[in-house]
Coordinates of C-alpha atoms in Angstrom, one line a residue:
Chain J
M1 CA 94.1 9.1 125.6
S2 CA 95.8 8.9 122.3
Q3 CA 94.1 9.6 119.1
P4 CA 95.1 8.4 115.7
P5 CA 96.2 11.2 113.3
A6 CA 93.0 12.9 112.2
A7 CA 94.1 13.2 108.6
A8 CA 93.9 9.5 108.1
N9 CA 90.2 9.7 108.3
A10 CA 89.9 12.6 106.0
N11 CA 88.0 11.0 103.2
E12 CA 85.5 9.0 105.2
T13 CA 82.0 10.5 105.0
T14 CA 80.1 8.3 107.4
G15 CA 81.4 6.8 110.6
S16 CA 80.3 4.5 113.3
L17 CA 77.5 5.9 115.4
A18 CA 78.3 6.4 119.1
S19 CA 79.8 3.1 120.0
G20 CA 80.0 3.8 123.7
A21 CA 83.7 4.2 123.7
A22 CA 84.8 7.3 125.6
S23 CA 87.3 8.2 123.0
A24 CA 85.8 7.5 119.6
P25 CA 88.5 7.5 117.0
R26 CA 86.6 10.2 115.2
S27 CA 83.3 11.9 115.3
S28 CA 80.4 10.6 113.3
I29 CA 79.3 14.0 112.1
A30 CA 82.6 15.9 112.0
T31 CA 85.2 15.1 109.4
V32 CA 88.6 16.5 109.3
I33 CA 89.5 17.9 105.9
T34 CA 93.1 19.0 106.5
G35 CA 95.3 18.9 109.5
G36 CA 96.3 22.4 108.7
L37 CA 95.7 24.8 105.9
T38 CA 93.7 24.4 102.8
P39 CA 95.9 24.9 99.8
P40 CA 94.4 27.5 97.5
R41 CA 92.8 25.9 94.6
S42 CA 92.0 27.5 91.3
P43 CA 88.4 28.4 90.8
V44 CA 86.2 25.8 89.3
G45 CA 84.8 26.9 86.0
L46 CA 83.9 30.6 85.9
R47 CA 82.9 30.9 89.5
P48 CA 85.5 32.6 91.7
H49 CA 85.8 31.7 95.3
V50 CA 83.5 33.5 97.6
V51 CA 86.2 34.2 100.1
E52 CA 89.9 33.6 99.8
F53 CA 92.7 34.4 102.2
R54 CA 96.2 34.1 100.9
N55 CA 98.9 34.1 103.6
V56 CA 97.2 37.0 105.4
T57 CA 99.0 38.5 108.4
K58 CA 97.9 41.5 110.5
T59 CA 100.4 43.2 112.7
Y60 CA 99.6 46.3 114.7
N61 CA 102.2 48.9 115.6
S62 CA 104.8 47.2 113.4
G63 CA 108.3 47.9 114.5
K64 CA 107.4 49.5 117.8
S65 CA 107.8 48.0 121.2
D66 CA 104.1 47.1 121.5
Q67 CA 104.1 45.3 118.2
F68 CA 101.3 42.8 118.1
T69 CA 100.4 40.2 115.5
A70 CA 96.7 39.3 115.6
I71 CA 96.7 36.7 112.9
R72 CA 99.7 35.1 111.0
D73 CA 99.8 33.5 107.7
V74 CA 96.1 32.7 107.4
T75 CA 95.2 30.9 104.2
F76 CA 91.8 29.4 103.4
V77 CA 89.2 29.3 100.7
V78 CA 85.4 29.2 100.8
E79 CA 84.1 28.0 97.5
D80 CA 80.9 29.1 95.9
V81 CA 78.6 26.1 96.2
A82 CA 75.9 26.2 93.5
D83 CA 72.4 27.1 94.9
K84 CA 73.6 27.1 98.4
G85 CA 76.0 29.3 100.4
E86 CA 78.2 27.7 103.0
F87 CA 77.9 28.1 106.7
V88 CA 81.5 28.6 108.1
C89 CA 82.1 28.7 111.8
V90 CA 85.3 30.0 113.2
L91 CA 86.0 28.5 116.6
G92 CA 88.8 29.5 118.9
P93 CA 89.7 31.0 122.3
S94 CA 89.2 34.7 123.1
G95 CA 91.7 37.0 121.5
C96 CA 92.9 34.5 118.8
G97 CA 92.1 36.8 116.0
K98 CA 88.7 35.5 115.0
S99 CA 87.2 39.0 114.8
T100 CA 90.3 40.1 112.8
I101 CA 89.4 37.7 110.1
L102 CA 85.8 38.8 110.0
R103 CA 86.6 42.5 110.0
L104 CA 89.2 41.9 107.2
I105 CA 86.4 40.4 105.1
A106 CA 84.1 43.3 106.0
G107 CA 86.8 45.8 105.2
L108 CA 86.5 47.6 108.5
E109 CA 89.4 49.6 109.9
P110 CA 91.7 49.3 111.7
Q111 CA 92.0 45.6 110.8
H112 CA 91.6 46.4 107.2
P113 CA 93.9 46.5 105.3
A114 CA 96.0 43.4 106.1
T115 CA 99.7 43.9 106.7
N116 CA 100.6 41.1 104.4
G117 CA 98.8 38.8 102.0
D118 CA 95.6 39.1 100.0
V119 CA 91.9 39.1 101.1
L120 CA 89.8 38.3 98.1
I121 CA 86.0 38.4 97.8
L122 CA 84.7 36.8 94.6
G123 CA 88.1 37.2 93.2
Q124 CA 88.3 40.9 94.0
S125 CA 90.5 42.5 96.7
V126 CA 88.6 44.1 99.5
V127 CA 88.8 47.9 99.3
G128 CA 86.3 48.8 102.1
P129 CA 83.0 48.0 103.7
G130 CA 79.8 47.5 101.8
S131 CA 76.3 46.0 102.1
D132 CA 77.3 43.0 100.1
R133 CA 79.0 41.8 103.3
G134 CA 76.5 42.4 106.0
M135 CA 77.7 42.1 109.6
V136 CA 76.0 41.3 112.9
F137 CA 77.9 42.2 116.0
Q138 CA 77.9 40.8 119.5
D139 CA 77.3 44.2 121.1
Y140 CA 73.8 45.5 120.5
T141 CA 74.3 48.0 117.7
S142 CA 70.7 48.9 117.1
F143 CA 70.5 52.6 116.3
D144 CA 68.9 53.8 119.5
H145 CA 67.2 56.8 117.9
R146 CA 65.4 54.7 115.3
T147 CA 62.3 52.5 115.8
V148 CA 62.5 48.8 115.0
L149 CA 61.1 49.4 111.5
E150 CA 63.5 52.3 110.9
N151 CA 66.4 50.1 112.0
V152 CA 65.4 47.3 109.7
T153 CA 65.0 49.6 106.7
F154 CA 68.2 51.6 107.4
G155 CA 70.1 50.0 104.5
L156 CA 67.2 50.5 102.1
E157 CA 66.9 54.1 103.2
C158 CA 70.6 54.5 102.3
L159 CA 69.8 53.2 98.8
H160 CA 67.0 55.9 98.7
M161 CA 64.3 53.3 98.2
P162 CA 60.9 55.1 98.5
R163 CA 59.5 55.0 102.0
K164 CA 56.3 53.1 101.2
Q165 CA 58.2 50.3 99.4
R166 CA 60.9 50.0 102.1
D167 CA 58.4 50.0 104.9
E168 CA 56.5 47.2 103.3
L169 CA 59.7 45.2 102.9
G170 CA 60.7 46.0 106.5
R171 CA 57.4 44.8 107.9
E172 CA 57.8 41.6 105.9
W173 CA 61.2 41.0 107.6
I174 CA 60.0 41.9 111.0
Q175 CA 57.4 39.2 110.6
K176 CA 60.0 36.7 109.4
M177 CA 62.1 37.4 112.4
G178 CA 59.3 36.3 114.7
L179 CA 58.6 39.8 115.9
N180 CA 55.1 41.3 116.0
V181 CA 54.5 43.9 113.2
T182 CA 51.8 45.8 115.0
T183 CA 53.3 46.0 118.4
D184 CA 57.0 45.9 117.9
A185 CA 57.6 47.9 114.7
D186 CA 57.3 51.3 116.4
K187 CA 59.2 50.4 119.5
F188 CA 62.7 51.8 120.2
P189 CA 65.6 49.4 120.8
H190 CA 65.8 50.2 124.5
E191 CA 62.3 48.7 124.9
L192 CA 63.4 45.3 123.5
S193 CA 65.1 42.3 125.1
G194 CA 68.6 41.2 124.0
G195 CA 67.2 38.5 121.8
M196 CA 64.8 40.8 120.1
R197 CA 67.5 43.3 119.5
Q198 CA 69.6 40.7 117.7
R199 CA 66.6 39.7 115.6
V200 CA 66.4 43.3 114.5
A201 CA 70.1 43.4 113.8
I202 CA 69.9 40.2 111.7
A203 CA 66.8 41.5 109.9
R204 CA 68.4 44.7 108.8
T205 CA 71.4 42.8 107.5
L206 CA 69.4 40.1 105.6
I207 CA 66.9 42.6 104.1
L208 CA 69.8 43.8 101.9
K209 CA 70.4 40.3 100.5
P210 CA 74.1 40.3 101.2
R211 CA 76.3 37.8 99.4
I212 CA 78.2 37.2 102.6
I213 CA 76.9 37.4 106.2
L214 CA 79.5 38.1 108.9
M215 CA 78.4 37.3 112.4
D216 CA 80.7 38.1 115.3
E217 CA 79.4 36.1 118.3
P218 CA 75.9 37.4 117.7
F219 CA 74.4 35.2 120.4
G220 CA 77.2 35.6 122.9
A221 CA 75.3 37.8 125.2
L222 CA 72.0 35.9 125.1
D223 CA 70.6 33.4 127.7
P224 CA 70.9 29.7 126.8
L225 CA 67.3 29.2 125.8
T226 CA 67.1 32.3 123.7
R227 CA 70.3 31.3 122.1
L228 CA 68.9 27.9 121.0
N229 CA 65.8 29.7 119.5
M230 CA 68.0 32.1 117.7
Q231 CA 70.1 29.2 116.3
D232 CA 66.9 27.6 114.9
L233 CA 65.8 30.9 113.4
L234 CA 69.2 31.5 111.8
V235 CA 69.2 28.0 110.2
K236 CA 65.8 28.6 108.8
L237 CA 66.6 32.1 107.4
W238 CA 69.9 31.0 106.1
K239 CA 68.3 28.3 104.0
E240 CA 66.1 31.1 102.6
V241 CA 68.7 33.7 101.8
Q242 CA 71.4 31.3 100.6
A243 CA 74.3 33.4 101.4
T244 CA 77.7 32.4 102.7
V245 CA 77.8 32.8 106.4
F246 CA 80.9 33.4 108.5
F247 CA 80.0 32.8 112.1
I248 CA 82.4 33.4 115.0
T249 CA 81.8 31.7 118.3
H250 CA 83.6 30.1 121.2
S251 CA 80.7 27.7 121.8
I252 CA 81.6 24.4 120.3
E253 CA 78.0 23.3 120.4
E254 CA 77.0 26.3 118.4
A255 CA 79.7 25.8 115.8
V256 CA 78.8 22.1 115.4
F257 CA 75.1 22.8 115.1
L258 CA 75.3 25.7 112.7
G259 CA 78.4 25.0 110.7
D260 CA 78.9 23.1 107.4
R261 CA 82.6 23.7 108.0
V262 CA 84.4 24.7 111.2
Y263 CA 87.8 26.4 111.4
L264 CA 89.7 25.8 114.6
M265 CA 92.0 28.6 115.4
S266 CA 95.0 28.8 117.8
N267 CA 95.8 31.5 120.2
S268 CA 97.6 34.7 119.2
P269 CA 99.1 35.1 116.8
G270 CA 96.0 33.5 115.4
T271 CA 96.2 30.9 112.7
I272 CA 93.9 28.2 111.4
L273 CA 95.0 24.9 112.8
E274 CA 92.4 22.6 111.3
E275 CA 89.4 22.6 109.1
L276 CA 86.4 20.3 109.8
K277 CA 83.4 19.4 107.7
I278 CA 80.2 18.9 109.6
E279 CA 77.0 17.2 108.5
P280 CA 74.1 19.6 108.3
A281 CA 71.6 19.9 111.2
T282 CA 68.6 17.6 110.8
S283 CA 66.4 18.8 113.7
S284 CA 65.9 21.7 116.0
A285 CA 68.8 23.0 118.1
N286 CA 67.3 21.7 121.3
E287 CA 66.8 18.2 120.0
M288 CA 69.9 18.0 117.9
Q289 CA 72.2 19.1 120.6
R290 CA 71.4 16.3 122.9
Q291 CA 71.9 13.5 120.4
P292 CA 74.9 11.3 121.2
K293 CA 76.2 11.7 117.7
F294 CA 76.2 15.4 118.1
L295 CA 77.8 15.4 121.6
E296 CA 80.5 13.0 120.3
A297 CA 81.4 15.6 117.7
V298 CA 81.5 18.3 120.4
Y299 CA 83.8 16.2 122.6
Y300 CA 85.9 15.3 119.7
I301 CA 86.5 19.0 118.9
R302 CA 87.1 19.8 122.6
D303 CA 89.8 17.2 122.8
K304 CA 91.3 18.4 119.6
I305 CA 91.5 22.0 120.9
T306 CA 93.0 20.8 124.2
K307 CA 95.6 18.8 122.3
L308 CA 96.4 21.6 119.8
E309 CA 96.7 24.1 122.7
S310 CA 99.1 21.8 124.7
N311 CA 101.3 21.3 121.6
Q312 CA 102.0 25.0 121.3
Chain P
M1 CA 64.1 53.4 171.9
N2 CA 65.1 56.9 170.9
S3 CA 67.9 55.5 168.9
T4 CA 65.8 53.0 167.0
F5 CA 63.4 55.8 166.0
L6 CA 66.4 57.9 164.8
D7 CA 67.8 54.8 163.0
R8 CA 64.5 54.3 161.2
L9 CA 64.2 58.0 160.3
L10 CA 67.8 58.0 158.9
H11 CA 67.2 54.8 157.1
N12 CA 64.0 56.1 155.5
W13 CA 65.2 59.6 154.6
L14 CA 68.8 59.1 153.8
T15 CA 68.9 55.8 151.9
L16 CA 71.5 56.1 149.2
R17 CA 70.0 57.4 145.9
K18 CA 66.5 56.4 147.0
P19 CA 64.0 57.9 144.5
V20 CA 61.7 60.7 145.8
S21 CA 58.1 61.1 144.9
R22 CA 57.2 64.2 142.9
L23 CA 55.0 65.5 145.6
Q24 CA 57.7 65.1 148.2
A25 CA 60.3 66.7 146.0
V26 CA 58.2 69.8 145.5
G27 CA 57.3 69.8 149.2
L28 CA 61.0 69.8 150.1
G29 CA 61.7 72.6 147.7
V30 CA 58.9 74.7 149.1
A31 CA 60.2 74.0 152.6
C32 CA 63.6 75.3 151.6
I33 CA 62.1 78.6 150.2
L34 CA 60.0 79.0 153.4
L35 CA 63.0 78.5 155.6
C36 CA 65.0 81.1 153.7
L37 CA 62.1 83.6 153.9
T38 CA 61.8 83.0 157.6
G39 CA 65.5 83.6 158.1
W40 CA 65.2 86.7 156.0
W41 CA 62.2 87.8 158.0
L42 CA 63.9 87.2 161.4
L43 CA 67.1 89.0 160.4
T44 CA 65.1 92.1 159.4
L45 CA 62.4 92.1 162.1
G46 CA 61.4 95.2 164.0
E47 CA 62.3 98.9 163.7
Y48 CA 65.3 100.0 161.6
E49 CA 67.5 100.5 164.7
S50 CA 66.7 97.2 166.4
R51 CA 67.2 94.9 163.4
I52 CA 70.0 92.3 163.4
V53 CA 70.9 93.3 159.8
G54 CA 70.4 97.0 159.0
P55 CA 68.0 98.1 156.3
L56 CA 70.8 99.5 154.2
T57 CA 72.2 96.0 153.8
L58 CA 69.0 94.0 153.6
P59 CA 65.5 95.4 153.4
S60 CA 62.7 93.3 155.0
P61 CA 60.6 90.9 152.9
A62 CA 57.6 93.2 153.2
E63 CA 59.5 96.2 152.0
T64 CA 61.0 94.3 149.1
F65 CA 57.9 92.7 147.8
G66 CA 56.1 96.0 148.4
K67 CA 58.1 97.4 145.5
F68 CA 57.1 94.8 143.1
S69 CA 54.2 96.8 141.5
E70 CA 56.6 99.7 141.0
L71 CA 59.1 97.4 139.3
W72 CA 56.4 95.9 137.2
N73 CA 54.7 99.1 136.2
D74 CA 57.1 102.0 136.4
F75 CA 60.2 100.1 135.4
A76 CA 58.6 97.9 132.8
L77 CA 59.8 94.5 134.1
T78 CA 58.3 92.4 131.3
R79 CA 59.7 94.6 128.6
N80 CA 63.2 94.5 130.2
V81 CA 63.0 90.7 130.6
L82 CA 62.1 90.4 126.9
V83 CA 64.8 92.8 125.8
T84 CA 67.4 90.7 127.7
L85 CA 66.0 87.4 126.4
R86 CA 66.0 88.7 122.8
R87 CA 69.7 89.6 123.0
V88 CA 70.8 86.4 124.6
S89 CA 68.6 84.3 122.3
I90 CA 70.0 85.9 119.1
G91 CA 73.6 85.7 120.3
F92 CA 73.2 82.1 121.4
A93 CA 71.3 81.0 118.3
L94 CA 74.2 82.4 116.3
A95 CA 76.6 80.4 118.4
L96 CA 74.6 77.3 117.7
V97 CA 74.3 77.9 114.0
V98 CA 78.0 78.4 113.7
G99 CA 79.2 76.1 116.5
I100 CA 77.3 72.9 115.9
P101 CA 78.3 72.3 112.3
I102 CA 81.9 73.1 113.1
G103 CA 81.8 70.9 116.3
V104 CA 80.2 68.0 114.4
T105 CA 82.9 68.3 111.7
A106 CA 85.6 68.4 114.3
G107 CA 84.1 65.4 116.1
C108 CA 83.9 63.4 112.8
F109 CA 87.4 64.2 111.6
P110 CA 90.2 64.1 114.1
R111 CA 92.4 66.2 111.7
V112 CA 89.9 69.0 111.7
H113 CA 89.7 68.8 115.5
A114 CA 93.5 68.9 115.8
F115 CA 93.5 72.0 113.5
L116 CA 90.8 73.8 115.5
S117 CA 91.9 72.9 119.0
P118 CA 94.1 76.0 119.6
L119 CA 91.1 78.2 118.7
I120 CA 88.8 76.2 120.9
M121 CA 91.3 76.4 123.8
I122 CA 91.6 80.2 123.4
G123 CA 87.8 80.5 123.1
R124 CA 87.1 78.5 126.2
N125 CA 89.6 80.5 128.3
V126 CA 89.0 84.0 127.0
P127 CA 88.5 86.6 129.8
L128 CA 84.9 87.8 129.5
A129 CA 85.7 91.3 130.6
A130 CA 88.3 91.7 127.9
V131 CA 85.8 90.3 125.3
L132 CA 83.2 92.8 126.4
G133 CA 85.6 95.7 125.9
L134 CA 86.7 94.4 122.5
M135 CA 83.1 93.9 121.3
I136 CA 82.4 97.6 122.2
F137 CA 85.4 98.7 120.2
I138 CA 84.4 96.5 117.2
F139 CA 80.7 96.8 117.2
G140 CA 80.2 100.1 119.0
S141 CA 77.4 100.8 121.5
G142 CA 73.9 99.4 121.0
E143 CA 72.6 95.9 120.4
K144 CA 75.3 94.4 118.2
N145 CA 78.0 94.4 120.8
K146 CA 75.8 92.5 123.3
V147 CA 74.7 89.9 120.8
M148 CA 78.3 89.4 119.6
F149 CA 79.5 89.2 123.2
I150 CA 77.1 86.3 123.9
F151 CA 78.2 84.7 120.6
V152 CA 81.9 84.9 121.4
A153 CA 81.5 83.8 125.0
S154 CA 79.6 80.7 124.1
V155 CA 80.6 79.5 120.6
A156 CA 83.8 77.8 121.7
F157 CA 81.9 75.8 124.3
V158 CA 79.3 74.8 121.7
I159 CA 82.0 73.6 119.3
S160 CA 83.9 71.6 121.9
D161 CA 80.7 70.1 123.4
A162 CA 79.3 69.1 120.0
A163 CA 82.7 67.6 119.0
R164 CA 82.9 65.7 122.3
A165 CA 79.3 64.3 121.9
I166 CA 80.1 63.0 118.3
M167 CA 83.4 61.5 119.5
D168 CA 81.6 59.7 122.3
V169 CA 79.4 57.8 120.0
S170 CA 80.7 54.2 120.0
A171 CA 82.7 53.2 116.9
R172 CA 80.6 50.1 116.5
Y173 CA 77.7 52.2 115.2
I174 CA 80.0 53.5 112.4
D175 CA 81.0 49.9 111.6
T176 CA 77.4 48.8 111.5
A177 CA 76.3 51.7 109.3
Y178 CA 79.2 51.0 106.9
T179 CA 78.3 47.2 106.6
L180 CA 74.7 48.2 105.9
G181 CA 75.9 50.2 102.9
A182 CA 75.8 53.7 104.3
S183 CA 78.1 56.3 102.7
R184 CA 80.3 58.5 104.9
W185 CA 77.8 61.4 104.6
Q186 CA 74.9 59.1 105.4
T187 CA 76.8 57.7 108.4
I188 CA 77.2 61.3 109.7
S189 CA 73.7 62.5 109.0
K190 CA 71.7 59.3 109.8
V191 CA 73.8 57.8 112.6
L192 CA 76.5 60.0 114.3
V193 CA 74.5 63.3 114.5
P194 CA 71.2 61.8 115.6
L195 CA 72.9 59.6 118.2
A196 CA 74.9 62.6 119.6
A197 CA 71.9 65.0 119.4
P198 CA 70.5 64.4 122.9
T199 CA 73.9 65.0 124.4
I200 CA 74.5 68.1 122.4
F201 CA 71.0 69.4 123.3
S202 CA 71.6 68.9 127.0
A203 CA 74.9 70.6 126.9
C204 CA 73.4 73.6 125.0
R205 CA 70.6 73.8 127.5
Q206 CA 73.0 74.2 130.3
M207 CA 75.1 76.7 128.4
F208 CA 72.0 78.8 127.7
G209 CA 71.7 79.2 131.5
L210 CA 75.3 80.5 131.6
A211 CA 74.8 82.8 128.6
F212 CA 71.8 84.2 130.4
G213 CA 74.2 85.2 133.2
Y214 CA 76.7 86.7 130.8
I215 CA 74.2 89.0 129.2
M216 CA 73.7 90.8 132.6
L217 CA 77.4 91.6 132.5
A218 CA 77.1 93.0 129.0
E219 CA 74.0 95.0 129.8
S220 CA 75.5 96.6 132.9
I221 CA 78.0 98.6 130.9
K222 CA 76.4 101.8 129.8
I223 CA 78.0 103.7 127.0
A224 CA 75.4 105.6 125.1
D225 CA 71.6 105.5 124.7
E226 CA 70.7 102.2 126.1
V227 CA 67.4 100.4 125.5
G228 CA 66.8 98.5 128.6
G229 CA 67.5 95.0 129.8
L230 CA 67.7 93.5 133.2
G231 CA 71.4 94.2 133.6
Y232 CA 70.9 97.8 132.7
Q233 CA 68.0 98.1 135.2
I234 CA 70.2 96.6 138.0
Q235 CA 72.8 99.3 137.1
I236 CA 70.3 102.0 137.5
F237 CA 68.9 100.7 140.8
Q238 CA 72.5 100.4 142.1
R239 CA 73.2 104.1 141.3
R240 CA 70.0 105.3 142.8
G241 CA 70.3 103.0 145.9
F242 CA 67.1 101.1 145.3
R243 CA 68.1 98.0 147.2
E244 CA 64.6 96.5 147.2
H245 CA 64.5 96.5 143.4
I246 CA 67.9 94.8 143.1
Y247 CA 66.8 92.0 145.5
L248 CA 63.6 91.6 143.5
I249 CA 65.5 91.3 140.2
I250 CA 67.8 88.7 141.8
L251 CA 64.6 86.8 142.6
V252 CA 63.1 87.3 139.2
I253 CA 66.1 86.1 137.2
P254 CA 66.1 82.5 138.6
F255 CA 62.3 82.4 138.0
V256 CA 62.8 83.4 134.3
A257 CA 65.7 80.9 134.0
L258 CA 63.5 78.2 135.5
V259 CA 60.7 78.8 133.0
I260 CA 63.1 78.8 130.0
D261 CA 64.8 75.7 131.2
Q262 CA 61.4 73.9 131.6
V263 CA 60.4 74.9 128.1
L264 CA 63.7 73.6 126.8
A265 CA 63.3 70.4 128.8
G266 CA 59.9 69.9 127.2
I267 CA 61.3 70.4 123.7
Q268 CA 64.0 67.9 124.6
R269 CA 61.5 65.3 125.7
Q270 CA 59.4 65.6 122.6
L271 CA 62.4 65.6 120.3
F272 CA 64.2 62.5 121.8
P273 CA 61.6 60.0 123.0
H274 CA 64.2 57.2 122.8
V275 CA 66.0 58.8 125.7
Y276 CA 63.2 60.4 127.7
G277 CA 60.1 58.3 126.8
G278 CA 56.8 59.9 125.8
D279 CA 55.2 60.3 122.4
G280 CA 57.9 62.4 120.7
V281 CA 55.6 64.8 119.1
L282 CA 58.4 67.1 117.8
R283 CA 60.3 64.1 116.5
T284 CA 57.3 63.0 114.5
L285 CA 56.9 66.6 113.3
V286 CA 60.6 66.8 112.1
R287 CA 60.1 63.5 110.2
V288 CA 56.9 64.7 108.6
I289 CA 58.6 67.9 107.5
L290 CA 61.5 65.9 106.0
I291 CA 59.2 63.6 104.0
P292 CA 59.1 65.7 100.8
W293 CA 62.9 66.1 100.9
E294 CA 63.3 62.3 101.3
N295 CA 60.8 61.6 98.5
L296 CA 62.8 63.9 96.2
K297 CA 66.0 62.0 97.0
S298 CA 64.2 58.7 96.3
L299 CA 63.1 60.0 93.0
L300 CA 66.6 61.1 92.0
F301 CA 68.9 58.5 93.5
H302 CA 67.0 55.3 94.1
K303 CA 69.3 52.3 93.6
H304 CA 67.5 49.0 93.3
L305 CA 68.4 46.1 95.5
A306 CA 68.7 44.0 92.4
S307 CA 71.7 46.1 91.3
L308 CA 73.7 44.6 94.2
P309 CA 75.9 41.7 93.3
P310 CA 73.5 38.7 92.8
A311 CA 73.7 35.6 94.9
A312 CA 75.1 32.4 93.5
T313 CA 71.6 31.1 92.9
D314 CA 70.8 33.9 90.5
E315 CA 73.6 33.0 88.1
G316 CA 73.6 30.2 85.6
P317 CA 75.6 27.2 86.6
K318 CA 79.2 27.4 85.6

C-alpha cells in the first residue's frame, strides 16, 4: 500500500469523509503539518511560546561505555493560543524518550538539564520544577499518609493557604472530579480504585491552576472503560482550566481523541518525526471513538508509524 | 482411608500461608506453653534423687512458682522492673532524639550519608562488652553509664534504619511534590518523613526489644552502690544460688517485653491508620496539636494562588 507524501496535503483542512477505501489518502480529522520538525518561529506579538525546544539532546553517561542518548535534536514549538491552551499528545513506542521530553519541561532530574539545546517555557529557560508545570504520573503517586482532601490540597498547603480556605477549595475540586465529598474526602489512597486515585492526582494538579499540565501516560494502568470515562473528564476539565496540556500515551485512539496536535516520535534516540493537527473532539470518548472518521485517523497514524519504523 | 484422613488434615492445617483465626492463634500459643510446662514438670517429677534432671540444675515448676511471692515482696519485683525500664527508656529515647534527625538527613542527602557511613559502620559493629567498660570509665558508676550504654549501643542502628527508610521512599513522590510546588524542606517534612515514619517506627520498636536485653548486661556489672534493676537482681540470685528466682525472672522478662511491645503496637496503629487501618486517634491528635503552628505559618507566609504566572486568558490580547 503506497501512500502519497503526507506533506502534499498539509494545507487542507477538510477532507473526504470515509470513502470506504481501505487506504484513504489522508485522514479526515488528522492533518499533517510537517513531515519532520517545526522550524522555530518568532513569537507573535508580545506573547512568547508556551513551550519551545531548540535542538534538545539528552545523553546519559556521556563518554562512557554505557553512553545512551534518550532524545536527539528535538525541536518544536507550542504557541500560546489566545483564550485556549493547546492539547499536545506525544505518541511513540516505549522507551522512545517521550518521558524525557516531559521531564525536561517539568525540570525534573536526572533528565533536567538537557545535554545540548534549550528548553524554554514562556521564553524562559527551565531552571527546576515548579507548580506552574503540574505533572500527573502513570504510577499512582498519591501521598499514602494523606487523606484524599489532604492530597488534593497539598500544593495549597505548601503555599501556606489557611486551612479553612484550602479545604473549601479542595472539596470543590473533589466534587468536580466526580468524587463524593462526604464519603471520599477522608479516605486514604489505599482505599481507592486506580481510577479514583488518578482523579485525585489530577485534582491536586489542577487546583494550582498550572500554566502547563504534563501527563505521563496517566491512564495507562486503568481498565478500558475507566479510561474512556477519564478521557471525557479530562476534556471537560481542560476546557475549564485552559492550560496547555502535554499528554504522553502509546494509545493512538487516546492521542487522536484528546489531542489538538500529535507528535509522532521514533525509537531511541528519540526524535519527533511528524507533527499532526487533529480536529477537536465533538462527542464523548465512547461515541467518538467508534466513528469511521475517527477510526480512519487512527489507522492512518498506525500505518504512518509502521512506515516510519520500517524506514529506520 | 487412613491416608485420606491424613491428607485432609495436612491440607487443612498446613496450607501455605493460610490465615489463622485469632482464637486458634491464641489456642496454639497456649498449647505450646502447656507443652513446655508439662515437659518441665515431667523432667523434675518426684523426689530430688529420682528426678531426670537434678534440682540443682532445674527446680520443679511448683518450687519455682512458690518463690514468686518472695520475689514480688522481699525482692521488690515491680520496683526493679521499673528501674530497668526507666534506664532503657531514657537511653533509647536519647538515641531516637539524636539518631532520627541524623538518619533522616543522611537518607535525604547521599553526601551526608557517605560522610557518616564510617561512623555508622563502627557503631553497628562495636563490641558491647568493650562499650560497657568504656562507659564506666567515662561516666563512672551509677545511672549515667547504663543510660549512655544503651544510647551508644542503639544510636548507630537508629541512624542507619532511619536513613534506609527515607532512601526506600520512591523517587516519584519527590518528583510529585516538586511539581506541586513544594520546597525542598516541605518535601522532606511533608512527604519523605511521613512516608518513611511507619518503617522507622517498626524498626525502632524491634530495636527497643534488643535494648531491653542489653540493659541486663549493663546492670549485671556491680561497681559501687547499685540501685536495683532486673539485671542486678539476677546477679544477686546467681551469687546466692537462688535458681528458682533466676528462672522466674527469665519468665518475667518476656512478659514485660510483650506488654511493652503491645503498647508500642497500639501507638503505631493509632499513629499510622493508612498502614494499619483503624481511626488513627493519635494521628488526629498530632494534627490538632499542629494546627496553631500551621495557622501561624499561614499568617506569615501565605502566598496567593493569583501570584502564580497567570494563564493566557487572564492577559490582554497581544
